[in-house]
């Protein structure tokens, strides 16, 4: 397997204040492969920004190892004076290869769109002509050529973020860190920015670390997801794994913000079929499956194998990373022992089963 482009090992970040100590990041290891769009989700204060600032040493960790693109930036098991492994100049050079964008754009208000982008090239070795050509090319890429002489105050939020993206790309970075870059934007503009990030990933091979509290954003562009809580990564996996087989309660909460299933459960739970469920011989369950586990044969085999009848109350299929993730809300009816076998069989087939009401067997 190829070496990850970002490798964080056992990272701890502790902030010492007068009276208290805040452990913002606790023993986090994270490996990002080249070409990944790695989503990091978590509520406010989880430690997301602190963790990603460690990647380019904007935040020096208390301990751990940071390796980016084969260069060791930081290693803690050295005498403390030498924990940062590279010189200031080399770090500056390497940092230019790690672009960053933020929620509040951080543009220079006194400078035009072109000048904002050119500003990122001030330390570049390119000639004046090459710099100008680079700015022109970048503004074309983010579709802002016609705004090049305007000032940030004349732009919409989405346009400002596109200037910030052009600026972040000025030094041809291999990695782009996006810290809540769409949080201040409306849904339509958010989708435009996400589409641009996806294009940069697909067409230019840019590796992206995408911090957000919006699972919807992750669903649109990420191929991998880590969920952070209280300074730790509590769950991680491919987008498909996380959506199809979430293990932690917090992960479920995030996923539910990006699907309608939660609302469907609420509505259906109030209906007579569920209120009057014969709990000995019926279960109301949520089934989640991915890829080849097509719903139709599964449901048929429940009857063929166990004489269990499935009544589908709600169904939804989404395509994530080109693969299907299906969710069904069903009432399964049959003899208690058959129901038990049927549920075990489903789990065996890689279907995540959550019994919402009725015979509790799993
Ligand atoms: N420079 C600092 N000094 C002291 N405490 C800090 C500092 N930076 C962050 N923290 C604390 O570390 C914890 C994690 O903060 P962080 O900004 O990484 O969270 P986050 O997940 O990015 O949250 P948000 O979604 O609100 O941006 C918080 O408790 C925060 O108050
Ligand atoms: Mg943050």
Tab-separated table of C-alpha atoms and ligand atoms in Angstrom:
chain	number	residue	atom	x	y	z
A	1	UNK	CA	0.000	0.000	0.000
A	2	UNK	CA	1.251	3.471	-0.799
A	3	UNK	CA	2.301	5.780	1.973
A	4	UNK	CA	-0.472	8.094	3.161
A	5	UNK	CA	-0.078	11.727	2.126
A	6	UNK	CA	-0.986	12.799	5.667
A	7	UNK	CA	-0.092	10.667	8.648
A	8	UNK	CA	-0.938	11.797	12.150
A	9	UNK	CA	0.007	9.344	14.877
A	10	UNK	CA	-1.140	9.579	18.491
A	11	UNK	CA	-1.674	13.296	18.397
A	12	UNK	CA	-2.429	15.069	21.662
A	13	UNK	CA	-3.074	18.770	21.966
A	14	UNK	CA	-3.432	20.158	25.459
A	15	UNK	CA	-4.104	23.820	26.178
A	16	UNK	CA	-3.007	24.942	29.590
A	17	UNK	CA	-4.848	27.920	30.927
A	18	UNK	CA	-4.511	29.534	34.322
A	19	UNK	CA	-6.943	27.308	36.145
A	20	UNK	CA	-7.793	24.519	33.769
A	21	UNK	CA	-6.283	22.224	31.209
A	22	UNK	CA	-8.167	21.559	27.994
A	23	UNK	CA	-7.407	18.351	26.169
A	24	UNK	CA	-8.569	19.497	22.749
A	25	UNK	CA	-7.208	16.455	20.883
A	26	UNK	CA	-6.647	13.114	22.582
A	27	UNK	CA	-4.524	10.330	21.032
A	28	UNK	CA	-5.830	10.823	17.533
A	29	UNK	CA	-4.279	8.930	14.657
A	30	UNK	CA	-5.403	9.740	11.146
A	31	UNK	CA	-4.126	8.627	7.778
A	32	UNK	CA	-5.247	10.344	4.617
A	33	UNK	CA	-4.394	8.758	1.268
A	34	UNK	CA	-3.566	10.756	-1.811
A	35	UNK	CA	-6.769	11.616	-3.655
A	36	UNK	CA	-9.015	11.220	-0.607
A	37	UNK	CA	-11.722	13.666	0.285
A	38	UNK	CA	-11.658	12.974	3.998
A	39	UNK	CA	-14.643	14.383	5.875
A	40	UNK	CA	-14.226	15.156	9.570
A	41	UNK	CA	-17.506	15.769	11.323
A	42	UNK	CA	-18.330	16.655	14.890
A	43	UNK	CA	-20.131	19.223	16.983
A	44	UNK	CA	-18.633	22.533	18.019
A	45	UNK	CA	-15.696	22.091	20.366
A	46	UNK	CA	-14.978	18.501	19.317
A	47	UNK	CA	-11.429	19.446	18.338
A	48	UNK	CA	-11.745	19.392	14.534
A	49	UNK	CA	-9.995	22.688	13.815
A	50	UNK	CA	-7.275	22.013	16.353
A	51	UNK	CA	-6.615	18.616	14.787
A	52	UNK	CA	-6.319	19.860	11.215
A	53	UNK	CA	-4.165	22.811	12.243
A	54	UNK	CA	-1.695	20.187	13.419
A	55	UNK	CA	-1.285	18.991	9.816
A	56	UNK	CA	0.656	22.122	8.820
A	57	UNK	CA	1.893	22.820	12.357
A	58	UNK	CA	-0.184	25.958	12.727
A	59	UNK	CA	-0.915	24.108	15.940
A	60	UNK	CA	2.118	22.430	17.504
A	61	UNK	CA	0.891	19.249	19.168
A	62	UNK	CA	1.745	18.388	22.741
A	63	UNK	CA	2.812	14.949	21.545
A	64	UNK	CA	2.542	12.681	18.542
A	65	UNK	CA	4.005	12.374	15.066
A	66	UNK	CA	3.135	14.403	11.984
A	67	UNK	CA	4.295	13.253	8.563
A	68	UNK	CA	3.105	15.021	5.408
A	69	UNK	CA	4.013	13.773	1.966
A	70	UNK	CA	6.977	11.824	3.282
A	71	UNK	CA	8.418	14.670	5.367
A	72	UNK	CA	8.381	14.347	9.145
A	73	UNK	CA	7.208	17.702	10.469
A	74	UNK	CA	7.020	16.768	14.105
A	75	UNK	CA	7.987	13.913	16.354
A	76	UNK	CA	7.510	14.054	20.080
A	77	UNK	CA	9.823	11.392	21.397
A	78	UNK	CA	12.843	13.640	20.900
A	79	UNK	CA	14.250	16.153	23.364
A	80	UNK	CA	11.587	18.792	23.511
A	81	UNK	CA	13.690	21.480	21.813
A	82	UNK	CA	13.917	19.357	18.669
A	83	UNK	CA	10.414	18.111	18.392
A	84	UNK	CA	9.722	20.183	15.315
A	85	UNK	CA	11.727	18.255	12.755
A	86	UNK	CA	12.132	20.767	9.967
A	87	UNK	CA	13.613	24.220	9.705
A	88	UNK	CA	11.504	27.370	9.529
A	89	UNK	CA	12.178	27.971	5.849
A	90	UNK	CA	11.453	24.421	4.825
A	91	UNK	CA	8.261	24.478	6.879
A	92	UNK	CA	7.180	27.681	5.111
A	93	UNK	CA	7.803	26.033	1.749
A	94	UNK	CA	5.947	22.880	2.719
A	95	UNK	CA	3.047	24.891	4.138
A	96	UNK	CA	2.501	26.493	0.749
A	97	UNK	CA	1.706	23.026	-0.553
A	98	UNK	CA	-1.134	22.789	1.976
A	99	UNK	CA	-3.911	25.204	1.048
A	100	UNK	CA	-6.533	26.244	3.570
A	101	UNK	CA	-9.993	27.742	3.296
A	102	UNK	CA	-12.219	28.897	6.143
A	103	UNK	CA	-15.766	29.800	7.044
A	104	UNK	CA	-15.124	33.551	6.966
A	105	UNK	CA	-12.996	33.605	3.797
A	106	UNK	CA	-10.238	35.792	5.364
A	107	UNK	CA	-9.839	37.991	2.276
A	108	UNK	CA	-7.993	41.303	2.204
A	109	UNK	CA	-10.758	43.875	1.912
A	110	UNK	CA	-8.535	46.643	0.542
A	111	UNK	CA	-7.428	44.512	-2.386
A	112	UNK	CA	-9.165	43.396	-5.534
A	113	UNK	CA	-10.013	39.815	-6.361
A	114	UNK	CA	-6.869	39.523	-8.538
A	115	UNK	CA	-4.698	41.089	-5.870
A	116	UNK	CA	-6.062	38.740	-3.224
A	117	UNK	CA	-5.037	35.757	-5.317
A	118	UNK	CA	-1.696	37.327	-6.310
A	119	UNK	CA	-0.954	37.958	-2.639
A	120	UNK	CA	-0.487	34.214	-2.138
A	121	UNK	CA	2.263	34.326	-4.775
A	122	UNK	CA	4.296	37.097	-3.160
A	123	UNK	CA	7.018	34.683	-2.070
A	124	UNK	CA	6.885	32.581	-5.198
A	125	UNK	CA	9.894	32.398	-7.494
A	126	UNK	CA	7.735	32.914	-10.566
A	127	UNK	CA	8.379	35.923	-12.823
A	128	UNK	CA	5.871	38.793	-12.833
A	129	UNK	CA	4.423	37.504	-16.130
A	130	UNK	CA	4.081	33.979	-14.836
A	131	UNK	CA	2.387	35.227	-11.675
A	132	UNK	CA	-0.109	37.216	-13.729
A	133	UNK	CA	-0.756	34.202	-15.927
A	134	UNK	CA	-1.248	32.041	-12.840
A	135	UNK	CA	-3.786	34.472	-11.363
A	136	UNK	CA	-5.674	34.595	-14.665
A	137	UNK	CA	-5.727	30.807	-14.851
A	138	UNK	CA	-6.935	30.456	-11.240
A	139	UNK	CA	-9.709	33.016	-11.662
A	140	UNK	CA	-10.855	31.154	-14.739
A	141	UNK	CA	-10.831	27.897	-12.798
A	142	UNK	CA	-13.147	29.314	-10.124
A	143	UNK	CA	-15.200	31.190	-12.709
A	144	UNK	CA	-14.480	34.721	-11.479
A	145	UNK	CA	-12.673	36.208	-14.457
A	146	UNK	CA	-15.300	38.918	-14.856
A	147	UNK	CA	-14.921	39.949	-11.188
A	148	UNK	CA	-11.157	40.264	-11.123
A	149	UNK	CA	-11.078	44.011	-10.465
A	150	UNK	CA	-13.833	44.061	-7.866
A	151	UNK	CA	-13.338	44.237	-4.107
A	152	UNK	CA	-14.509	41.579	-1.619
A	153	UNK	CA	-17.337	43.850	-0.394
A	154	UNK	CA	-18.821	43.704	-3.894
A	155	UNK	CA	-19.018	39.902	-3.885
A	156	UNK	CA	-21.522	37.347	-2.598
A	157	UNK	CA	-20.459	34.793	-0.004
A	158	UNK	CA	-20.037	32.084	-2.616
A	159	UNK	CA	-17.919	34.364	-4.791
A	160	UNK	CA	-15.760	35.304	-1.809
A	161	UNK	CA	-15.196	31.651	-1.044
A	162	UNK	CA	-14.211	31.055	-4.654
A	163	UNK	CA	-11.605	33.818	-4.368
A	164	UNK	CA	-10.337	32.105	-1.226
A	165	UNK	CA	-10.161	28.793	-3.100
A	166	UNK	CA	-8.215	30.388	-5.973
A	167	UNK	CA	-5.841	31.900	-3.426
A	168	UNK	CA	-5.453	28.554	-1.639
A	169	UNK	CA	-4.547	26.906	-4.951
A	170	UNK	CA	-2.018	29.547	-6.026
A	171	UNK	CA	1.048	27.539	-5.022
A	172	UNK	CA	-0.224	24.273	-6.552
A	173	UNK	CA	-0.911	22.552	-3.243
A	174	UNK	CA	-1.274	18.791	-3.005
A	175	UNK	CA	-3.583	19.119	-0.026
A	176	UNK	CA	-6.493	21.453	0.625
A	177	UNK	CA	-7.869	21.821	4.134
A	178	UNK	CA	-11.385	23.153	4.239
A	179	UNK	CA	-12.470	24.238	7.721
A	180	UNK	CA	-16.225	24.836	7.647
A	181	UNK	CA	-15.847	26.525	4.269
A	182	UNK	CA	-19.532	26.228	3.461
A	183	UNK	CA	-20.978	26.956	6.898
A	184	UNK	CA	-21.742	30.594	6.152
A	185	UNK	CA	-23.342	29.854	2.773
A	186	UNK	CA	-26.903	29.081	1.727
A	187	UNK	CA	-27.659	25.535	0.508
A	188	UNK	CA	-27.460	26.335	-3.193
A	189	UNK	CA	-24.154	28.181	-2.868
A	190	UNK	CA	-22.888	25.398	-0.610
A	191	UNK	CA	-23.562	22.920	-3.400
A	192	UNK	CA	-21.685	25.067	-5.914
A	193	UNK	CA	-18.638	25.226	-3.656
A	194	UNK	CA	-18.809	21.486	-2.957
A	195	UNK	CA	-19.053	20.815	-6.695
A	196	UNK	CA	-15.941	22.927	-7.219
A	197	UNK	CA	-14.076	20.986	-4.516
A	198	UNK	CA	-15.161	17.723	-6.103
A	199	UNK	CA	-13.917	18.906	-9.491
A	200	UNK	CA	-10.540	19.873	-7.986
A	201	UNK	CA	-10.304	16.435	-6.452
A	202	UNK	CA	-11.347	14.507	-9.531
A	203	UNK	CA	-9.607	16.509	-12.235
A	204	UNK	CA	-6.485	17.654	-10.416
A	205	UNK	CA	-6.077	14.869	-7.877
A	206	UNK	CA	-6.191	17.323	-4.991
A	207	UNK	CA	-6.390	15.622	-1.595
A	208	UNK	CA	-8.991	17.361	0.551
A	209	UNK	CA	-9.602	17.340	4.293
A	210	UNK	CA	-13.120	18.634	4.780
A	211	UNK	CA	-14.151	19.704	8.264
A	212	UNK	CA	-17.817	20.311	8.720
A	213	UNK	CA	-20.757	19.814	11.018
A	214	UNK	CA	-22.997	19.226	8.003
A	215	UNK	CA	-23.225	15.556	7.096
A	216	UNK	CA	-24.964	16.573	3.888
A	217	UNK	CA	-21.722	18.222	2.706
A	218	UNK	CA	-19.745	15.098	3.549
A	219	UNK	CA	-22.260	12.982	1.682
A	220	UNK	CA	-21.843	15.071	-1.460
A	221	UNK	CA	-18.078	14.873	-1.796
A	222	UNK	CA	-16.225	12.729	0.741
A	223	UNK	CA	-15.040	9.171	0.229
A	224	UNK	CA	-14.011	8.709	3.863
A	225	UNK	CA	-15.405	10.029	7.118
A	226	UNK	CA	-14.168	10.410	10.673
A	227	UNK	CA	-16.509	11.414	13.479
A	228	UNK	CA	-14.985	13.439	16.312
A	229	UNK	CA	-16.310	13.857	19.805
A	230	UNK	CA	-14.600	15.335	22.807
A	231	UNK	CA	-11.120	15.364	21.240
A	232	UNK	CA	-11.265	11.844	19.887
A	233	UNK	CA	-12.163	10.113	16.658
A	234	UNK	CA	-14.962	7.826	17.786
A	235	UNK	CA	-15.727	6.251	14.425
A	236	UNK	CA	-14.246	6.244	10.946
A	237	UNK	CA	-14.640	4.454	7.654
A	238	UNK	CA	-15.558	4.781	4.023
A	239	UNK	CA	-18.556	6.970	3.297
A	240	UNK	CA	-20.496	3.850	2.460
A	241	UNK	CA	-19.558	2.057	5.685
A	242	UNK	CA	-20.431	5.050	7.786
A	243	UNK	CA	-23.811	5.532	6.147
A	244	UNK	CA	-24.719	1.862	5.876
A	245	UNK	CA	-23.368	0.570	9.190
A	246	UNK	CA	-22.921	3.393	11.683
A	247	UNK	CA	-21.955	2.080	15.090
A	248	UNK	CA	-21.935	5.080	17.369
A	249	UNK	CA	-24.995	7.022	18.427
A	250	UNK	CA	-23.367	10.306	17.449
A	251	UNK	CA	-22.643	8.992	13.958
A	252	UNK	CA	-26.298	8.053	13.603
A	253	UNK	CA	-27.340	11.517	14.687
A	254	UNK	CA	-25.171	13.066	11.997
A	255	UNK	CA	-26.389	10.701	9.325
A	256	UNK	CA	-29.978	11.387	10.199
A	257	UNK	CA	-29.477	15.056	9.468
A	258	UNK	CA	-28.638	14.016	5.915
A	259	UNK	CA	-31.528	11.621	5.317
A	260	UNK	CA	-35.281	11.645	5.861
A	261	UNK	CA	-35.374	8.376	7.699
A	262	UNK	CA	-35.568	9.911	11.159
A	263	UNK	CA	-38.651	11.898	10.226
A	264	UNK	CA	-40.160	8.848	8.554
A	265	UNK	CA	-39.691	6.837	11.760
A	266	UNK	CA	-41.403	9.568	13.791
A	267	UNK	CA	-44.377	9.770	11.450
A	268	UNK	CA	-44.824	6.041	10.996
A	269	UNK	CA	-44.474	5.355	14.727
A	270	UNK	CA	-47.652	7.370	15.298
A	271	UNK	CA	-49.698	5.307	12.876
A	272	UNK	CA	-52.149	2.590	13.980
A	273	UNK	CA	-50.103	-0.246	12.412
A	274	UNK	CA	-47.297	0.533	14.796
A	275	UNK	CA	-49.369	1.695	17.765
A	276	UNK	CA	-51.317	-1.563	17.582
A	277	UNK	CA	-48.354	-3.774	16.771
A	278	UNK	CA	-48.764	-7.356	17.954
A	279	UNK	CA	-45.476	-7.307	19.787
A	280	UNK	CA	-45.193	-11.062	20.220
A	281	UNK	CA	-45.408	-11.806	16.522
A	282	UNK	CA	-44.418	-8.581	14.847
A	283	UNK	CA	-41.403	-6.315	14.899
A	284	UNK	CA	-41.071	-2.837	13.513
A	285	UNK	CA	-37.504	-2.570	12.270
A	286	UNK	CA	-35.182	-0.460	10.273
A	287	UNK	CA	-32.994	-2.268	7.772
A	288	UNK	CA	-29.987	-0.619	6.174
A	289	UNK	CA	-28.050	-2.330	3.443
A	290	UNK	CA	-25.511	-1.474	0.821
A	291	UNK	CA	-24.235	-2.632	-2.526
A	292	UNK	CA	-25.508	-5.957	-3.710
A	293	UNK	CA	-27.928	-6.680	-0.894
A	294	UNK	CA	-30.853	-5.678	-3.037
A	295	UNK	CA	-34.036	-5.402	-1.020
A	296	UNK	CA	-36.285	-7.534	-3.182
A	297	UNK	CA	-34.478	-10.927	-2.910
A	298	UNK	CA	-33.885	-10.390	0.791
A	299	UNK	CA	-37.513	-9.816	1.529
A	300	UNK	CA	-38.483	-12.813	-0.604
A	301	UNK	CA	-36.012	-15.066	1.131
A	302	UNK	CA	-37.378	-14.088	4.544
A	303	UNK	CA	-40.641	-15.671	3.475
A	304	UNK	CA	-39.063	-18.653	1.705
A	305	UNK	CA	-36.693	-19.504	4.527
A	306	UNK	CA	-38.556	-18.509	7.672
A	307	UNK	CA	-42.157	-17.932	6.695
A	308	UNK	CA	-41.720	-14.348	7.815
A	309	UNK	CA	-43.776	-11.735	5.991
A	310	UNK	CA	-42.373	-8.243	5.478
A	311	UNK	CA	-44.595	-5.234	5.125
A	312	UNK	CA	-42.550	-2.337	3.760
A	313	UNK	CA	-43.706	1.010	5.156
A	314	UNK	CA	-40.944	3.224	3.838
A	315	UNK	CA	-38.056	2.745	1.487
A	316	UNK	CA	-35.255	4.943	0.355
A	317	UNK	CA	-32.180	4.345	-1.773
A	318	UNK	CA	-29.284	6.723	-2.043
A	319	UNK	CA	-26.214	6.496	-4.192
A	320	UNK	CA	-23.011	7.163	-2.275
A	321	UNK	CA	-19.691	6.941	-4.070
A	322	UNK	CA	-21.485	5.121	-6.860
A	323	UNK	CA	-22.899	2.478	-4.544
A	324	UNK	CA	-26.430	2.092	-3.327
A	325	UNK	CA	-27.350	2.441	0.303
A	326	UNK	CA	-30.910	1.389	0.993
A	327	UNK	CA	-33.018	1.999	4.060
A	328	UNK	CA	-36.277	0.218	4.728
A	329	UNK	CA	-38.773	0.573	7.527
A	330	UNK	CA	-40.606	-2.723	7.755
A	331	UNK	CA	-42.969	-4.715	9.888
A	332	UNK	CA	-41.846	-8.317	9.993
A	333	UNK	CA	-44.507	-10.827	11.049
A	334	UNK	CA	-44.161	-14.473	12.013
A	335	UNK	CA	-43.666	-16.949	14.829
A	336	UNK	CA	-41.351	-15.529	17.521
A	337	UNK	CA	-38.639	-18.123	16.894
A	338	UNK	CA	-38.835	-17.564	13.113
A	339	UNK	CA	-38.601	-13.817	13.613
A	340	UNK	CA	-35.508	-14.332	15.672
A	341	UNK	CA	-33.953	-16.476	12.939
A	342	UNK	CA	-34.971	-14.007	10.250
A	343	UNK	CA	-33.325	-11.112	12.059
A	344	UNK	CA	-30.149	-13.140	12.573
A	345	UNK	CA	-30.195	-14.084	8.892
A	346	UNK	CA	-30.484	-10.441	7.836
A	347	UNK	CA	-27.564	-9.466	10.037
A	348	UNK	CA	-25.617	-12.351	8.501
A	349	UNK	CA	-26.275	-10.954	5.054
A	350	UNK	CA	-24.658	-7.666	6.024
A	351	UNK	CA	-27.909	-5.844	6.667
A	352	UNK	CA	-27.852	-3.525	9.650
A	353	UNK	CA	-30.985	-4.317	11.672
A	354	UNK	CA	-32.392	-1.977	14.263
A	355	UNK	CA	-35.504	-3.156	16.050
A	356	UNK	CA	-37.626	-0.114	16.778
A	357	UNK	CA	-40.579	-1.875	18.384
A	358	UNK	CA	-41.680	-5.454	19.108
A	359	UNK	CA	-39.950	-8.692	20.013
A	360	UNK	CA	-36.541	-7.619	21.165
A	361	UNK	CA	-34.197	-10.315	19.994
A	362	UNK	CA	-31.091	-8.477	18.898
B	1	LIG	N1	-5.816	28.365	21.476
B	1	LIG	C1	-6.625	27.750	22.347
B	1	LIG	N2	-6.493	27.939	23.671
B	1	LIG	C2	-7.298	27.297	24.552
B	1	LIG	N3	-8.277	26.455	24.209
B	1	LIG	C3	-8.468	26.223	22.901
B	1	LIG	C4	-7.667	26.867	21.902
B	1	LIG	N4	-8.090	26.439	20.671
B	1	LIG	C5	-9.111	25.597	20.902
B	1	LIG	N5	-9.345	25.457	22.233
B	1	LIG	C6	-10.346	24.574	22.863
B	1	LIG	O1	-10.164	23.283	22.339
B	1	LIG	C7	-11.416	22.637	22.120
B	1	LIG	C8	-11.528	22.240	20.655
B	1	LIG	O2	-11.653	23.394	19.857
B	1	LIG	P1	-11.742	23.373	18.275
B	1	LIG	O3	-11.754	24.764	17.817
B	1	LIG	O4	-10.682	22.473	17.749
B	1	LIG	O5	-13.148	22.666	18.033
B	1	LIG	P2	-13.982	22.511	16.695
B	1	LIG	O6	-14.388	21.088	16.640
B	1	LIG	O7	-13.210	23.051	15.548
B	1	LIG	O8	-15.263	23.410	16.977
B	1	LIG	P3	-16.121	24.342	15.971
B	1	LIG	O9	-17.043	23.414	15.223
B	1	LIG	O10	-16.862	25.247	16.905
B	1	LIG	O11	-15.167	25.071	15.073
B	1	LIG	C9	-12.459	23.616	22.588
B	1	LIG	O12	-12.787	23.310	23.901
B	1	LIG	C10	-11.754	24.944	22.502
B	1	LIG	O13	-12.297	25.857	23.410
B	2	LIG	MG1	-13.528	24.633	14.229
